[in-house]
Short mmCIF file of C-alpha atoms in Angstrom, two decimals:
data_model
loop_
_atom_site.label_atom_id
_atom_site.label_comp_id
_atom_site.label_asym_id
_atom_site.label_seq_id
_atom_site.Cartn_x
_atom_site.Cartn_y
_atom_site.Cartn_z
CA UNK A 1 -11.36 -12.98 4.42
CA UNK A 2 -7.91 -12.06 5.64
CA UNK A 3 -7.06 -9.33 8.14
CA UNK A 4 -3.54 -8.84 6.78
CA UNK A 5 -1.25 -9.32 3.81
CA UNK A 6 2.53 -9.55 3.61
CA UNK A 7 4.19 -9.95 0.25
CA UNK A 8 4.89 -8.33 -3.09
CA UNK A 9 2.75 -5.56 -4.53
CA UNK A 10 2.72 -3.24 -7.50
CA UNK A 11 2.67 0.38 -6.40
CA UNK A 12 1.69 2.95 -8.99
CA UNK A 13 0.59 6.51 -9.58
CA UNK A 14 0.52 8.85 -12.56
CA UNK A 15 3.36 10.84 -11.05
CA UNK A 16 5.61 7.95 -9.97
CA UNK A 17 4.91 5.33 -12.61
CA UNK A 18 4.80 1.71 -11.46
CA UNK A 19 7.20 -0.40 -9.41
CA UNK A 20 7.19 -3.56 -7.28
CA UNK A 21 7.86 -3.52 -3.56
CA UNK A 22 7.30 -5.68 -0.50
CA UNK A 23 4.40 -4.48 1.65
CA UNK A 24 2.82 -5.37 4.97
CA UNK A 25 -0.86 -4.41 5.22
CA UNK A 26 -3.35 -4.94 8.05
CA UNK A 27 -6.78 -3.83 9.19
CA UNK A 28 -7.35 -1.37 12.01
CA UNK A 29 -9.93 -1.56 14.79
CA UNK A 30 -12.09 1.07 13.09
CA UNK A 31 -12.34 -1.02 9.89
CA UNK A 32 -9.72 0.88 7.90
CA UNK A 33 -6.35 -0.40 6.81
CA UNK A 34 -2.73 0.67 7.12
CA UNK A 35 0.65 -0.75 6.31
CA UNK A 36 4.28 -0.30 5.48
CA UNK A 37 6.12 -0.27 2.19
CA UNK A 38 9.50 -1.91 2.59
CA UNK A 39 11.14 0.39 0.08
CA UNK A 40 12.89 3.60 1.03
CA UNK A 41 12.36 6.12 -1.74
CA UNK A 42 12.17 9.88 -1.27
CA UNK A 43 9.57 10.04 -4.06
CA UNK A 44 7.14 8.28 -1.68
CA UNK A 45 6.67 11.32 0.54
CA UNK A 46 3.05 12.47 0.82
CA UNK A 47 1.70 10.74 -2.31
CA UNK A 48 -1.51 8.92 -3.16
CA UNK A 49 -0.83 5.58 -4.82
CA UNK A 50 -2.64 2.48 -6.00
CA UNK A 51 -1.48 -0.80 -4.47
CA UNK A 52 -2.23 -4.00 -6.39
CA UNK A 53 -1.40 -7.22 -4.58
CA UNK A 54 -0.97 -10.69 -6.08
CA UNK A 55 -4.64 -11.66 -5.66
CA UNK A 56 -5.41 -9.11 -8.40
CA UNK A 57 -7.23 -6.70 -6.08
CA UNK A 58 -6.13 -3.12 -5.61
CA UNK A 59 -6.65 -0.31 -3.14
CA UNK A 60 -5.77 3.33 -2.76
CA UNK A 61 -3.45 4.57 -0.03
CA UNK A 62 -1.67 7.70 1.04
CA UNK A 63 2.02 6.95 1.44
CA UNK A 64 4.41 8.95 3.55
CA UNK A 65 7.85 7.37 3.52
CA UNK A 66 7.30 3.77 4.56
CA UNK A 67 3.86 4.34 6.13
CA UNK A 68 0.69 3.59 4.14
CA UNK A 69 -2.76 4.80 5.16
CA UNK A 70 -5.48 3.12 3.14
CA UNK A 71 -8.72 4.63 1.95
CA UNK A 72 -11.67 2.61 0.78
CA UNK A 73 -11.76 -1.20 0.82
CA UNK A 74 -8.61 -3.08 1.74
CA UNK A 75 -7.17 -5.01 -1.24
CA UNK A 76 -6.54 -8.11 0.89
CA UNK A 77 -10.13 -8.53 2.10
#
């Protein structure tokens, strides 16, 4: 089980559609997960998105600019 992931991901939502971006994701001390999306896009302000990484797993996160705050299980664990 990994505590972090850096690499490509598919980011999608009904409102935004789907696109690929580089992400950095890691666990927090309280068992949650956070990260950054290395894509500057004004559409990514205060949105809930699904992040699917290359292992086929996905997770849900709230994105605000480049900052991701995960909810539920981390897709890299």
